[in-house]
mmCIF file of C-alpha atoms in Angstrom:
data_model
loop_
_atom_site.group_PDB
_atom_site.id
_atom_site.type_symbol
_atom_site.label_atom_id
_atom_site.label_comp_id
_atom_site.label_asym_id
_atom_site.label_seq_id
_atom_site.Cartn_x
_atom_site.Cartn_y
_atom_site.Cartn_z
ATOM 1 C CA MET A 1176 74.190 123.164 48.782
ATOM 2 C CA PRO A 1177 71.596 125.350 49.315
ATOM 3 C CA PHE A 1178 70.740 125.135 52.551
ATOM 4 C CA PRO A 1179 69.880 127.650 55.506
ATOM 5 C CA LEU A 1180 72.981 128.741 57.553
ATOM 6 C CA GLY A 1181 72.951 126.326 60.714
ATOM 7 C CA ARG A 1182 70.819 123.600 58.872
ATOM 8 C CA PRO A 1183 73.528 121.473 56.705
ATOM 9 C CA LEU A 1184 71.436 118.761 56.388
ATOM 10 C CA GLY A 1185 67.929 120.526 56.387
ATOM 11 C CA VAL A 1186 65.084 120.855 58.343
ATOM 12 C CA ALA A 1187 64.463 119.059 61.317
ATOM 13 C CA ASP A 1188 62.749 115.504 61.213
ATOM 14 C CA ASP A 1189 63.260 114.752 57.650
ATOM 15 C CA PRO A 1190 65.298 111.210 57.885
ATOM 16 C CA ALA A 1191 65.443 110.392 54.431
ATOM 17 C CA PHE A 1192 66.300 113.917 53.009
ATOM 18 C CA GLN A 1193 68.774 114.117 55.405
ATOM 19 C CA ARG A 1194 70.299 110.242 54.544
ATOM 20 C CA ASP A 1195 70.399 111.429 50.929
ATOM 21 C CA VAL A 1196 72.484 114.147 51.575
ATOM 22 C CA LEU A 1197 74.746 112.147 53.790
ATOM 23 C CA ARG A 1198 75.095 109.261 51.136
ATOM 24 C CA SER A 1199 75.903 111.863 48.352
ATOM 25 C CA ALA A 1200 78.874 113.535 50.828
ATOM 26 C CA LEU A 1201 80.224 110.431 51.145
ATOM 27 C CA LYS A 1202 79.940 109.245 47.575
ATOM 28 C CA LEU A 1203 82.766 112.246 46.815
ATOM 29 C CA LEU A 1204 85.105 110.032 48.057
ATOM 30 C CA GLU A 1205 85.165 107.629 44.950
ATOM 31 C CA SER A 1206 85.565 110.134 43.012
ATOM 32 C CA ALA A 1207 87.693 112.910 44.766
ATOM 33 C CA THR A 1208 90.965 112.909 44.515
ATOM 34 C CA GLU A 1209 91.333 116.455 45.670
ATOM 35 C CA PRO A 1210 89.468 118.940 48.442
ATOM 36 C CA THR A 1211 85.682 119.434 45.951
ATOM 37 C CA ILE A 1212 82.860 121.509 46.026
ATOM 38 C CA VAL A 1213 79.797 119.959 44.266
ATOM 39 C CA ASP A 1214 76.542 121.205 44.199
ATOM 40 C CA TYR A 1215 73.748 119.022 45.475
ATOM 41 C CA PRO A 1216 71.212 118.647 42.957
ATOM 42 C CA ASN A 1217 67.820 118.944 45.750
ATOM 43 C CA GLU A 1218 66.834 122.080 46.886
ATOM 44 C CA ALA A 1219 66.394 121.618 50.405
ATOM 45 C CA PRO A 1220 62.692 121.690 51.866
ATOM 46 C CA ASP A 1221 61.214 124.439 53.151
ATOM 47 C CA ALA A 1222 60.228 124.749 57.050
ATOM 48 C CA ASN A 1223 58.118 127.944 57.152
ATOM 49 C CA GLY A 1224 60.018 129.497 59.332
ATOM 50 C CA GLU A 1225 59.056 126.953 61.856
ATOM 51 C CA GLY A 1226 61.612 126.279 64.841
ATOM 52 C CA VAL A 1227 64.382 128.761 66.540
ATOM 53 C CA TRP A 1228 66.951 129.431 64.338
ATOM 54 C CA ALA A 1229 70.886 129.206 66.127
ATOM 55 C CA CYS A 1230 74.410 129.296 64.823
ATOM 56 C CA ALA A 1231 76.273 126.283 64.729
ATOM 57 C CA ILE A 1232 79.505 128.157 65.751
ATOM 58 C CA GLU A 1233 79.204 129.046 69.534
ATOM 59 C CA LEU A 1234 80.526 132.448 70.358
ATOM 60 C CA PRO A 1235 81.673 133.685 73.195
ATOM 61 C CA THR A 1236 79.527 136.290 75.290
ATOM 62 C CA PRO A 1237 81.095 139.787 74.706
ATOM 63 C CA GLU A 1238 82.641 140.906 78.193
ATOM 64 C CA MET A 1239 83.276 144.669 79.519
ATOM 65 C CA SER A 1240 87.009 145.536 79.075
ATOM 66 C CA GLU A 1241 88.667 146.045 82.678
ATOM 67 C CA LEU A 1242 88.861 149.573 82.866
ATOM 68 C CA GLU A 1243 85.275 149.594 82.321
ATOM 69 C CA SER A 1244 84.423 147.027 84.379
ATOM 70 C CA ALA A 1245 86.474 148.824 87.485
ATOM 71 C CA VAL A 1246 85.147 152.467 86.772
ATOM 72 C CA ARG A 1247 81.914 150.971 87.083
ATOM 73 C CA SER A 1248 82.702 148.813 90.521
ATOM 74 C CA GLU A 1249 84.416 152.020 92.068
ATOM 75 C CA ILE A 1250 80.727 154.125 90.701
ATOM 76 C CA ASP A 1251 78.940 151.513 92.607
ATOM 77 C CA LEU A 1252 80.557 151.989 95.812
ATOM 78 C CA LEU A 1253 80.670 155.798 95.627
ATOM 79 C CA MET A 1254 77.188 156.388 94.762
ATOM 80 C CA PRO A 1255 75.791 155.834 98.628
ATOM 81 C CA ARG A 1256 78.184 158.441 99.821
ATOM 82 C CA TYR A 1257 77.374 161.029 96.488
ATOM 83 C CA GLN A 1258 73.602 160.480 97.137
ATOM 84 C CA GLU A 1259 74.196 160.998 100.877
ATOM 85 C CA ALA A 1260 76.431 164.237 99.780
ATOM 86 C CA ARG A 1261 73.729 165.577 97.277
ATOM 87 C CA ARG A 1262 70.545 165.100 99.622
ATOM 88 C CA SER A 1263 72.129 167.134 102.700
ATOM 89 C CA ARG A 1264 73.408 169.742 100.263
ATOM 90 C CA GLY A 1265 70.516 170.178 98.193
ATOM 91 C CA ARG A 1266 72.631 170.668 94.805
ATOM 92 C CA SER A 1267 74.693 168.789 93.236
ATOM 93 C CA THR A 1268 77.410 169.884 89.632
ATOM 94 C CA PHE A 1269 76.735 166.811 88.225
ATOM 95 C CA GLY A 1270 74.311 167.306 84.951
ATOM 96 C CA MET A 1271 76.683 169.765 83.105
ATOM 97 C CA SER A 1272 76.271 167.061 80.258
ATOM 98 C CA GLY A 1273 73.110 167.152 80.021
ATOM 99 C CA ALA A 1274 72.707 163.854 81.936
ATOM 100 C CA THR A 1275 70.889 162.703 84.683
ATOM 101 C CA ILE A 1276 72.303 161.141 87.773
ATOM 102 C CA ASP A 1277 70.113 157.972 86.551
ATOM 103 C CA GLN A 1278 71.594 157.920 83.240
ATOM 104 C CA VAL A 1279 75.108 157.665 84.788
ATOM 105 C CA ASP A 1280 76.050 154.469 83.165
ATOM 106 C CA LYS A 1281 75.256 156.144 79.773
ATOM 107 C CA VAL A 1282 77.742 158.666 80.978
ATOM 108 C CA VAL A 1283 80.545 156.267 81.582
ATOM 109 C CA SER A 1284 79.408 154.185 78.064
ATOM 110 C CA PHE A 1285 79.825 157.507 76.948
ATOM 111 C CA ALA A 1286 83.905 158.175 78.285
ATOM 112 C CA ILE A 1287 84.675 154.664 77.784
ATOM 113 C CA ALA A 1288 83.774 154.663 74.026
ATOM 114 C CA VAL A 1289 85.968 158.086 73.509
ATOM 115 C CA ALA A 1290 88.987 156.304 75.336
ATOM 116 C CA GLU A 1291 88.480 153.236 72.757
ATOM 117 C CA GLY A 1292 88.945 154.982 69.819
ATOM 118 C CA SER A 1293 85.252 156.232 69.197
ATOM 119 C CA GLY A 1294 86.555 159.342 68.030
ATOM 120 C CA PHE A 1295 85.465 163.382 68.506
ATOM 121 C CA GLU A 1296 83.015 163.762 65.618
ATOM 122 C CA ASP A 1297 79.760 161.929 66.514
ATOM 123 C CA VAL A 1298 78.402 160.827 69.981
ATOM 124 C CA PRO A 1299 79.110 157.349 70.495
ATOM 125 C CA SER A 1300 76.217 154.717 69.861
ATOM 126 C CA ALA A 1301 76.381 153.206 72.725
ATOM 127 C CA ALA A 1302 75.390 156.777 74.635
ATOM 128 C CA SER A 1303 72.129 157.058 73.152
ATOM 129 C CA GLY A 1304 69.401 158.416 75.527
ATOM 130 C CA PRO A 1305 70.326 161.428 77.420
ATOM 131 C CA ASN A 1306 69.362 164.759 76.292
ATOM 132 C CA TRP A 1307 72.984 165.541 75.601
ATOM 133 C CA ARG A 1308 73.194 169.451 76.078
ATOM 134 C CA HIS A 1309 76.533 170.567 73.967
ATOM 135 C CA ALA A 1310 77.720 168.909 70.502
ATOM 136 C CA MET A 1311 80.868 167.379 69.967
ATOM 137 C CA PRO A 1312 83.696 167.589 70.743
ATOM 138 C CA ILE A 1313 83.208 169.795 73.788
ATOM 139 C CA LEU A 1314 80.554 167.527 74.604
ATOM 140 C CA VAL A 1315 83.609 164.725 76.003
ATOM 141 C CA ARG A 1316 84.488 167.890 78.627
ATOM 142 C CA PHE A 1317 81.630 167.922 80.279
ATOM 143 C CA VAL A 1318 81.022 164.286 80.452
ATOM 144 C CA VAL A 1319 84.281 164.152 82.187
ATOM 145 C CA GLU A 1320 83.061 167.030 84.562
ATOM 146 C CA ASP A 1321 80.185 165.148 86.137
ATOM 147 C CA LEU A 1322 82.474 162.033 86.297
ATOM 148 C CA ARG A 1323 84.654 164.274 87.874
ATOM 149 C CA ALA A 1324 81.769 165.478 90.488
ATOM 150 C CA LEU A 1325 80.228 162.304 91.109
ATOM 151 C CA TYR A 1326 83.767 160.996 92.421
ATOM 152 C CA GLN A 1327 84.701 164.187 94.171
ATOM 153 C CA GLU A 1328 81.301 164.725 95.852
ATOM 154 C CA ALA A 1329 81.186 161.297 97.120
ATOM 155 C CA VAL A 1330 84.492 162.048 99.400
ATOM 156 C CA THR A 1331 83.759 165.324 100.520
ATOM 157 C CA SER A 1332 80.565 163.923 102.354
ATOM 158 C CA ASP A 1333 81.585 163.605 105.278
ATOM 159 C CA ALA A 1334 81.419 166.351 107.271
ATOM 160 C CA SER A 1335 83.302 165.347 110.196
ATOM 161 C CA SER A 1336 86.677 164.852 108.235
ATOM 162 C CA ARG A 1337 88.997 167.782 106.738
ATOM 163 C CA PRO A 1338 87.906 168.339 102.745
ATOM 164 C CA PRO A 1339 91.328 167.633 100.202
ATOM 165 C CA SER A 1340 92.409 170.625 98.995
ATOM 166 C CA GLN A 1341 92.567 170.620 95.063
ATOM 167 C CA ARG A 1342 96.053 168.909 94.294
ATOM 168 C CA GLU A 1343 95.315 166.411 96.917
ATOM 169 C CA MET A 1344 91.716 165.693 95.056
ATOM 170 C CA HIS A 1345 93.603 166.048 91.669
ATOM 171 C CA THR A 1346 95.895 163.524 93.203
ATOM 172 C CA TRP A 1347 93.507 161.220 94.302
ATOM 173 C CA ILE A 1348 92.263 160.669 91.503
ATOM 174 C CA PHE A 1349 94.393 160.499 88.701
ATOM 175 C CA GLN A 1350 97.084 158.661 90.523
ATOM 176 C CA GLU A 1351 94.743 156.217 92.746
ATOM 177 C CA THR A 1352 90.953 155.299 90.884
ATOM 178 C CA ALA A 1353 90.684 153.975 87.582
ATOM 179 C CA LEU A 1354 88.376 157.004 86.543
ATOM 180 C CA GLY A 1355 91.871 158.636 86.689
ATOM 181 C CA GLN A 1356 93.321 156.529 84.226
ATOM 182 C CA LEU A 1357 90.222 156.557 81.922
ATOM 183 C CA LEU A 1358 90.908 160.213 81.660
ATOM 184 C CA LYS A 1359 94.433 159.828 80.804
ATOM 185 C CA GLN A 1360 93.274 157.132 78.477
ATOM 186 C CA ILE A 1361 91.254 159.915 76.913
ATOM 187 C CA ALA A 1362 93.686 162.441 76.641
ATOM 188 C CA GLN A 1363 95.703 160.362 74.598
ATOM 189 C CA GLN A 1364 93.023 159.826 72.252
ATOM 190 C CA ILE A 1365 93.072 163.887 71.873
ATOM 191 C CA THR A 1366 97.035 164.195 72.005
ATOM 192 C CA ASP A 1367 97.353 161.269 68.905
ATOM 193 C CA HIS A 1368 94.181 163.135 66.773
ATOM 194 C CA ASP A 1369 95.309 164.648 63.297
ATOM 195 C CA ASP A 1370 93.722 167.767 64.380
ATOM 196 C CA PRO A 1371 95.808 169.713 67.240
ATOM 197 C CA ARG A 1372 92.967 172.068 68.015
ATOM 198 C CA LEU A 1373 91.407 169.409 70.570
ATOM 199 C CA ARG A 1374 94.403 169.643 72.646
ATOM 200 C CA LEU A 1375 92.894 173.098 74.112
ATOM 201 C CA MET A 1376 90.591 170.350 75.346
ATOM 202 C CA ARG A 1377 92.783 168.091 76.797
ATOM 203 C CA GLY A 1378 93.726 170.632 79.421
ATOM 204 C CA PHE A 1379 90.259 170.459 80.461
ATOM 205 C CA ILE A 1380 90.610 167.140 81.233
ATOM 206 C CA ILE A 1381 93.906 166.355 82.876
ATOM 207 C CA PRO A 1382 94.987 168.939 85.279
ATOM 208 C CA GLU A 1383 98.527 170.777 84.984
ATOM 209 C CA GLY A 1384 101.471 168.830 86.390
ATOM 210 C CA PHE A 1385 99.188 165.551 85.796
ATOM 211 C CA TRP A 1386 99.694 165.095 82.354
ATOM 212 C CA ASP A 1387 102.765 163.194 80.802
ATOM 213 C CA GLY A 1388 104.225 165.712 78.118
ATOM 214 C CA ASP A 1389 104.268 168.662 77.222
ATOM 215 C CA ARG A 1390 101.385 171.009 78.883
ATOM 216 C CA ALA A 1391 98.493 170.036 79.394
ATOM 217 C CA PHE A 1392 96.437 172.686 77.575
ATOM 218 C CA GLY A 1393 98.916 172.149 74.575
ATOM 219 C CA GLY A 1394 100.646 175.133 72.691
ATOM 220 C CA VAL A 1395 99.395 177.891 70.834
ATOM 221 C CA PRO A 1396 100.582 178.850 67.118
ATOM 222 C CA ALA A 1397 103.086 180.961 66.823
ATOM 223 C CA GLY A 1398 102.703 184.806 66.203
ATOM 224 C CA MET A 1399 98.928 184.045 68.319
ATOM 225 C CA SER A 1400 98.244 185.459 71.520
ATOM 226 C CA PRO A 1401 96.304 182.465 73.675
ATOM 227 C CA ASP A 1402 93.542 184.915 73.648
ATOM 228 C CA ASP A 1403 92.882 184.951 69.937
ATOM 229 C CA TYR A 1404 94.041 181.134 69.698
ATOM 230 C CA VAL A 1405 90.765 179.949 72.314
ATOM 231 C CA ARG A 1406 88.501 182.635 70.153
ATOM 232 C CA SER A 1407 89.228 180.855 66.772
ATOM 233 C CA ILE A 1408 88.829 177.222 68.028
ATOM 234 C CA ARG A 1409 85.943 178.095 69.760
ATOM 235 C CA PRO A 1410 83.127 177.658 66.840
ATOM 236 C CA TYR A 1411 85.062 173.854 65.654
ATOM 237 C CA LEU A 1412 85.126 173.279 69.808
ATOM 238 C CA ILE A 1413 81.286 173.898 69.776
ATOM 239 C CA GLY A 1414 80.669 172.146 66.558
ATOM 240 C CA GLU A 1415 79.615 175.046 64.510
ATOM 241 C CA GLN A 1416 82.392 174.295 62.187
ATOM 242 C CA SER A 1417 83.891 170.872 61.287
#
């Protein structure tokens, strides 16, 4: 039947044509002995673009993943404390990626996309908007740094309480927050990637002692010093070579 999707009987308000389509379909019961496809002989009327098309299949509304929802909820709760800390200190380390604090939703979208497998070659399409300061793949590191900065500055905003040690802060983030789960998922994407050069960046995302497996920074090829290895892969990490 040469009809537009969503209009199996032709256009609306044309009962004569619709009855003919139904009669033709029912007439097949007289001759068809198995599943049959027969061309309807008449062209469907042209509605000249009038009306609003609607798909006949009701699709579910896409929802955020549970991890994304949890991270965004944490940020909503921490944001007032972060803003207070920024006001009282007059500065913040958030923004190393190039995003502003008003674009934190794009920072989260970036991190979630990478954690869910968008890869390390291109900026995720869901994260377009900010003036990112770095190329891929090293940009992933600075996106993570911004998220950690928001959390760290928010929870140290109370001047009346003892600030946490570095290990206490890492323990809180990586064992008690959804952000920690997100960063571990990004680190796992790095681990599973075909290019072992990415594993150096894993150490910037997961502190030593909080990564299950080998050392967070990964291994150095035999015969190379750590400094030589870092220098050799730097062009790749900053996007100057593939």
